[in-house]
Amino acid sequence: NAGVTQTPKFQVLKTGQSMTLQCAQDMNHNSMYWYRQDPGMGLRLIYYSASEGTTDKGEVPNGYNVSRLNKREFSLRLESAAPSQTSVYFCASSVNWDTGELFFGEGSRLTVL
Amino acid sequence: GENVEQHPSTLSVQEGDSAVIKCTYSDSASNYFPWYKQELGKRPQLIIDIRSNVGEKKDQRIAVTLNKTAKHFSLHITETQPEDSAVYFCAATRGSQGNLIFGKGTKLSVKP
């Protein structure tokens, strides 16, 4: 039982490049989330998927897109990376979107030069 | 918009002392208040949570109190140990069924 797995763990991009962060959970959770964590800023929600087939914007969605591929997988795409997107990205899941504990992945550290 | 303020941003205590972290929230409809602990280089993990129909909850050395009238809640850690050193985040729901809004975190250092 791996919980929430995200890849890659580290990535360096040049400004304007694109990339996709992958996330998968094996807990049969309905809801999945992407957060970014910046020093002194806490965790800010980028996008979430309350259930398979739905996605919604969070607090800081600009510059990102997401895909809920199936119940297990939720990917985050940066179409044209900018230095302001340098951050640590966490995927998380929960049983449902309005109840209880978030289970986080290990994080992906992204640097945009 | 809705926000969660967390204080202090850093806290240093001696081993065995108590530590208190306070959060205030702006949305009176918020009804769920979790606390997450994040050790250096690790993922955030839930340590305790409280719902709006409860005023206090304890789990061994950790307790959370909620004052809905004043819109603030606090984390209390007693008999602190070096392994309590971490960053702690409070959070509150956006409305009664919304996503979580996180505070900016408190870095707790417990000195042996």
mmCIF file of C-alpha atoms in Angstrom:
data_model
loop_
_atom_site.group_PDB
_atom_site.id
_atom_site.type_symbol
_atom_site.label_atom_id
_atom_site.label_comp_id
_atom_site.label_asym_id
_atom_site.label_seq_id
_atom_site.Cartn_x
_atom_site.Cartn_y
_atom_site.Cartn_z
ATOM 1 C CA ASN A 1 0.000 0.000 0.000
ATOM 2 C CA ALA A 2 2.067 2.944 -1.289
ATOM 3 C CA GLY A 3 -0.439 5.734 -0.467
ATOM 4 C CA VAL A 4 0.149 8.761 -2.703
ATOM 5 C CA THR A 5 2.994 8.534 -5.193
ATOM 6 C CA GLN A 6 4.175 11.456 -7.287
ATOM 7 C CA THR A 7 6.844 11.762 -9.936
ATOM 8 C CA PRO A 8 9.334 13.168 -10.594
ATOM 9 C CA LYS A 9 10.828 14.086 -7.218
ATOM 10 C CA PHE A 10 13.146 16.695 -8.720
ATOM 11 C CA GLN A 11 13.070 18.593 -11.999
ATOM 12 C CA VAL A 12 14.930 21.554 -13.463
ATOM 13 C CA LEU A 13 13.327 23.388 -16.369
ATOM 14 C CA LYS A 14 14.201 26.367 -18.493
ATOM 15 C CA THR A 15 11.722 29.206 -18.839
ATOM 16 C CA GLY A 16 9.146 28.321 -21.485
ATOM 17 C CA GLN A 17 9.552 24.557 -21.263
ATOM 18 C CA SER A 18 6.608 22.336 -20.429
ATOM 19 C CA MET A 19 6.308 19.398 -18.096
ATOM 20 C CA THR A 20 3.775 17.187 -16.356
ATOM 21 C CA LEU A 21 3.815 16.080 -12.730
ATOM 22 C CA GLN A 22 2.210 12.705 -12.202
ATOM 23 C CA CYS A 23 0.299 11.576 -9.127
ATOM 24 C CA ALA A 24 -1.331 8.278 -8.256
ATOM 25 C CA GLN A 25 -3.081 7.017 -5.127
ATOM 26 C CA ASP A 26 -3.990 3.470 -4.191
ATOM 27 C CA MET A 27 -6.383 4.215 -1.315
ATOM 28 C CA ASN A 28 -9.539 4.314 -3.449
ATOM 29 C CA HIS A 29 -10.019 7.979 -2.557
ATOM 30 C CA ASN A 30 -12.506 10.045 -4.519
ATOM 31 C CA SER A 31 -10.790 13.429 -4.236
ATOM 32 C CA MET A 32 -7.344 14.555 -5.293
ATOM 33 C CA TYR A 33 -5.482 17.847 -5.028
ATOM 34 C CA TRP A 34 -2.388 19.694 -6.173
ATOM 35 C CA TYR A 35 -0.732 22.156 -3.781
ATOM 36 C CA ARG A 36 2.354 24.277 -4.050
ATOM 37 C CA GLN A 37 4.540 25.160 -1.074
ATOM 38 C CA ASP A 38 6.740 28.222 -1.067
ATOM 39 C CA PRO A 39 8.875 29.454 1.859
ATOM 40 C CA GLY A 40 6.750 31.411 4.320
ATOM 41 C CA MET A 41 3.574 30.904 2.274
ATOM 42 C CA GLY A 42 2.126 27.688 3.600
ATOM 43 C CA LEU A 43 0.321 25.332 1.256
ATOM 44 C CA ARG A 44 -1.729 26.873 -1.531
ATOM 45 C CA LEU A 45 -4.240 24.915 -3.566
ATOM 46 C CA ILE A 46 -3.684 24.959 -7.323
ATOM 47 C CA TYR A 47 -6.413 22.632 -8.601
ATOM 48 C CA TYR A 48 -8.509 19.867 -7.182
ATOM 49 C CA SER A 49 -10.702 17.041 -8.384
ATOM 50 C CA ALA A 50 -13.607 16.347 -6.069
ATOM 51 C CA SER A 51 -14.421 13.134 -7.915
ATOM 52 C CA GLU A 52 -13.446 11.281 -11.057
ATOM 53 C CA GLY A 53 -14.456 13.329 -14.077
ATOM 54 C CA THR A 54 -14.410 16.734 -12.358
ATOM 55 C CA THR A 55 -11.713 19.345 -11.836
ATOM 56 C CA ASP A 56 -11.867 22.823 -10.311
ATOM 57 C CA LYS A 57 -9.575 25.761 -9.743
ATOM 58 C CA GLY A 58 -8.071 26.449 -6.363
ATOM 59 C CA GLU A 59 -6.375 29.591 -5.038
ATOM 60 C CA VAL A 60 -3.514 29.821 -7.544
ATOM 61 C CA PRO A 61 -4.475 28.098 -10.844
ATOM 62 C CA ASN A 62 -2.861 30.472 -13.342
ATOM 63 C CA GLY A 63 -0.205 28.813 -15.493
ATOM 64 C CA TYR A 64 -1.345 25.266 -14.710
ATOM 65 C CA ASN A 65 -3.674 22.649 -16.122
ATOM 66 C CA VAL A 66 -4.787 19.349 -14.669
ATOM 67 C CA SER A 67 -6.197 16.050 -15.821
ATOM 68 C CA ARG A 68 -8.025 13.472 -13.728
ATOM 69 C CA LEU A 69 -7.083 10.487 -15.828
ATOM 70 C CA ASN A 70 -9.056 7.985 -13.746
ATOM 71 C CA LYS A 71 -9.917 7.504 -10.089
ATOM 72 C CA ARG A 72 -6.286 6.793 -9.196
ATOM 73 C CA GLU A 73 -4.391 9.392 -11.211
ATOM 74 C CA PHE A 74 -4.309 13.190 -11.260
ATOM 75 C CA SER A 75 -1.684 15.038 -13.264
ATOM 76 C CA LEU A 76 -0.517 18.664 -13.192
ATOM 77 C CA ARG A 77 0.841 20.289 -16.337
ATOM 78 C CA LEU A 78 2.911 23.425 -16.748
ATOM 79 C CA GLU A 79 2.545 24.476 -20.374
ATOM 80 C CA SER A 80 5.155 27.255 -20.389
ATOM 81 C CA ALA A 81 7.157 27.262 -17.174
ATOM 82 C CA ALA A 82 8.084 30.561 -15.508
ATOM 83 C CA PRO A 83 10.585 31.240 -12.692
ATOM 84 C CA SER A 84 7.608 32.118 -10.430
ATOM 85 C CA GLN A 85 6.588 28.467 -10.656
ATOM 86 C CA THR A 86 9.741 27.359 -8.857
ATOM 87 C CA SER A 87 8.288 25.571 -5.851
ATOM 88 C CA VAL A 88 7.686 22.286 -4.109
ATOM 89 C CA TYR A 89 4.538 20.638 -5.409
ATOM 90 C CA PHE A 90 2.477 18.236 -3.327
ATOM 91 C CA CYS A 91 -0.244 15.952 -4.543
ATOM 92 C CA ALA A 92 -2.810 14.864 -1.961
ATOM 93 C CA SER A 93 -5.927 12.756 -1.770
ATOM 94 C CA SER A 94 -8.873 12.355 0.577
ATOM 95 C CA VAL A 95 -11.848 10.045 0.874
ATOM 96 C CA ASN A 96 -14.162 12.840 -0.257
ATOM 97 C CA TRP A 97 -13.578 16.533 -0.919
ATOM 98 C CA ASP A 98 -15.387 17.873 2.103
ATOM 99 C CA THR A 99 -14.370 15.339 4.729
ATOM 100 C CA GLY A 100 -11.314 14.716 6.786
ATOM 101 C CA GLU A 101 -7.710 13.949 6.336
ATOM 102 C CA LEU A 102 -5.532 14.845 3.385
ATOM 103 C CA PHE A 103 -2.883 12.258 2.521
ATOM 104 C CA PHE A 104 0.100 13.875 0.851
ATOM 105 C CA GLY A 105 2.685 12.553 -1.545
ATOM 106 C CA GLU A 106 6.393 13.084 -0.888
ATOM 107 C CA GLY A 107 6.561 16.246 -2.970
ATOM 108 C CA SER A 108 8.218 17.288 -6.234
ATOM 109 C CA ARG A 109 10.826 20.023 -6.179
ATOM 110 C CA LEU A 110 10.673 22.057 -9.388
ATOM 111 C CA THR A 111 13.204 24.715 -10.350
ATOM 112 C CA VAL A 112 12.588 26.966 -13.341
ATOM 113 C CA LEU A 113 15.656 28.833 -14.565
ATOM 114 C CA GLY B 1 -11.276 36.845 0.806
ATOM 115 C CA GLU B 2 -11.082 34.089 3.364
ATOM 116 C CA ASN B 3 -7.765 33.671 5.124
ATOM 117 C CA VAL B 4 -6.111 31.960 8.056
ATOM 118 C CA GLU B 5 -3.566 33.821 10.171
ATOM 119 C CA GLN B 6 -1.066 31.772 12.172
ATOM 120 C CA HIS B 7 1.238 32.938 14.990
ATOM 121 C CA PRO B 8 4.033 32.815 15.834
ATOM 122 C CA SER B 9 6.018 32.074 12.688
ATOM 123 C CA THR B 10 8.855 30.637 14.776
ATOM 124 C CA LEU B 11 8.830 29.207 18.283
ATOM 125 C CA SER B 12 11.728 27.895 20.327
ATOM 126 C CA VAL B 13 11.171 26.006 23.606
ATOM 127 C CA GLN B 14 13.191 23.888 25.990
ATOM 128 C CA GLU B 15 12.538 20.182 26.093
ATOM 129 C CA GLY B 16 9.757 19.477 28.556
ATOM 130 C CA ASP B 17 8.124 22.887 28.191
ATOM 131 C CA SER B 18 4.747 23.489 26.555
ATOM 132 C CA ALA B 19 4.245 25.048 23.135
ATOM 133 C CA VAL B 20 1.168 26.925 21.908
ATOM 134 C CA ILE B 21 0.429 27.925 18.329
ATOM 135 C CA LYS B 22 -2.557 30.119 17.529
ATOM 136 C CA CYS B 23 -4.644 30.593 14.396
ATOM 137 C CA THR B 24 -7.483 32.901 13.491
ATOM 138 C CA TYR B 25 -9.833 32.508 10.558
ATOM 139 C CA SER B 26 -12.137 34.895 8.777
ATOM 140 C CA ASP B 27 -14.972 32.725 7.423
ATOM 141 C CA SER B 28 -17.615 32.218 10.097
ATOM 142 C CA ALA B 29 -18.995 29.250 8.124
ATOM 143 C CA SER B 30 -15.737 27.275 8.500
ATOM 144 C CA ASN B 31 -16.459 24.050 10.369
ATOM 145 C CA TYR B 32 -13.341 21.859 10.201
ATOM 146 C CA PHE B 33 -9.918 22.769 11.605
ATOM 147 C CA PRO B 34 -7.002 20.353 11.131
ATOM 148 C CA TRP B 35 -3.373 20.673 12.148
ATOM 149 C CA TYR B 36 -0.562 19.244 10.037
ATOM 150 C CA LYS B 37 3.035 18.566 11.022
ATOM 151 C CA GLN B 38 5.807 18.693 8.450
ATOM 152 C CA GLU B 39 9.267 17.490 9.372
ATOM 153 C CA LEU B 40 12.194 18.817 7.372
ATOM 154 C CA GLY B 41 12.105 17.450 3.820
ATOM 155 C CA LYS B 42 8.999 15.357 4.491
ATOM 156 C CA ARG B 43 5.350 15.502 3.561
ATOM 157 C CA PRO B 44 2.732 17.199 5.795
ATOM 158 C CA GLN B 45 0.866 14.761 8.014
ATOM 159 C CA LEU B 46 -2.315 15.256 9.999
ATOM 160 C CA ILE B 47 -1.729 15.235 13.761
ATOM 161 C CA ILE B 48 -5.091 16.340 15.119
ATOM 162 C CA ASP B 49 -8.309 17.948 13.932
ATOM 163 C CA ILE B 50 -11.451 19.428 15.415
ATOM 164 C CA ARG B 51 -14.910 20.136 14.123
ATOM 165 C CA SER B 52 -17.014 23.157 14.935
ATOM 166 C CA ASN B 53 -19.382 21.343 17.286
ATOM 167 C CA VAL B 54 -16.518 20.542 19.671
ATOM 168 C CA GLY B 55 -14.588 22.987 21.869
ATOM 169 C CA GLU B 56 -11.542 20.900 22.715
ATOM 170 C CA LYS B 57 -9.905 17.646 21.651
ATOM 171 C CA LYS B 58 -6.904 15.851 23.134
ATOM 172 C CA ASP B 59 -4.614 13.117 21.887
ATOM 173 C CA GLN B 60 -1.875 12.265 24.378
ATOM 174 C CA ARG B 61 0.442 15.311 24.525
ATOM 175 C CA ILE B 62 -1.427 17.240 21.848
ATOM 176 C CA ALA B 63 -4.632 19.214 22.246
ATOM 177 C CA VAL B 64 -6.587 21.619 20.092
ATOM 178 C CA THR B 65 -9.055 24.222 21.341
ATOM 179 C CA LEU B 66 -11.621 26.091 19.273
ATOM 180 C CA ASN B 67 -13.407 29.350 20.032
ATOM 181 C CA LYS B 68 -16.012 29.823 17.312
ATOM 182 C CA THR B 69 -17.226 33.137 18.668
ATOM 183 C CA ALA B 70 -13.773 34.655 18.440
ATOM 184 C CA LYS B 71 -12.893 32.627 15.320
ATOM 185 C CA HIS B 72 -9.667 31.266 16.652
ATOM 186 C CA PHE B 73 -8.187 27.872 17.434
ATOM 187 C CA SER B 74 -4.966 26.775 19.043
ATOM 188 C CA LEU B 75 -2.605 23.814 19.155
ATOM 189 C CA HIS B 76 -1.124 22.902 22.520
ATOM 190 C CA ILE B 77 1.821 20.530 22.863
ATOM 191 C CA THR B 78 2.816 19.553 26.392
ATOM 192 C CA GLU B 79 6.075 17.988 27.587
ATOM 193 C CA THR B 80 7.769 18.813 24.294
ATOM 194 C CA GLN B 81 10.431 16.490 22.940
ATOM 195 C CA PRO B 82 13.146 17.058 20.291
ATOM 196 C CA GLU B 83 11.129 14.973 17.827
ATOM 197 C CA ASP B 84 8.357 17.582 18.038
ATOM 198 C CA SER B 85 10.653 19.941 16.116
ATOM 199 C CA ALA B 86 8.932 20.592 12.782
ATOM 200 C CA VAL B 87 6.768 23.092 10.932
ATOM 201 C CA TYR B 88 3.131 23.046 12.005
ATOM 202 C CA PHE B 89 0.300 24.248 9.774
ATOM 203 C CA CYS B 90 -3.228 25.058 10.816
ATOM 204 C CA ALA B 91 -6.068 25.069 8.313
ATOM 205 C CA ALA B 92 -9.763 25.889 8.087
ATOM 206 C CA THR B 93 -12.407 25.033 5.544
ATOM 207 C CA ARG B 94 -13.516 27.623 3.036
ATOM 208 C CA GLY B 95 -17.156 27.836 4.057
ATOM 209 C CA SER B 96 -18.907 24.832 5.537
ATOM 210 C CA GLN B 97 -17.917 22.418 2.771
ATOM 211 C CA GLY B 98 -15.043 24.030 0.986
ATOM 212 C CA ASN B 99 -11.408 23.242 0.508
ATOM 213 C CA LEU B 100 -8.852 23.905 3.199
ATOM 214 C CA ILE B 101 -7.106 27.247 3.580
ATOM 215 C CA PHE B 102 -3.735 26.814 5.281
ATOM 216 C CA GLY B 103 -1.902 29.161 7.598
ATOM 217 C CA LYS B 104 1.676 30.043 6.724
ATOM 218 C CA GLY B 105 3.181 27.727 9.278
ATOM 219 C CA THR B 106 5.057 27.809 12.577
ATOM 220 C CA LYS B 107 8.570 26.447 12.828
ATOM 221 C CA LEU B 108 8.882 24.828 16.262
ATOM 222 C CA SER B 109 12.338 24.081 17.629
ATOM 223 C CA VAL B 110 12.643 22.016 20.806
ATOM 224 C CA LYS B 111 16.064 22.353 22.404
ATOM 225 C CA PRO B 112 17.363 19.410 24.432
#
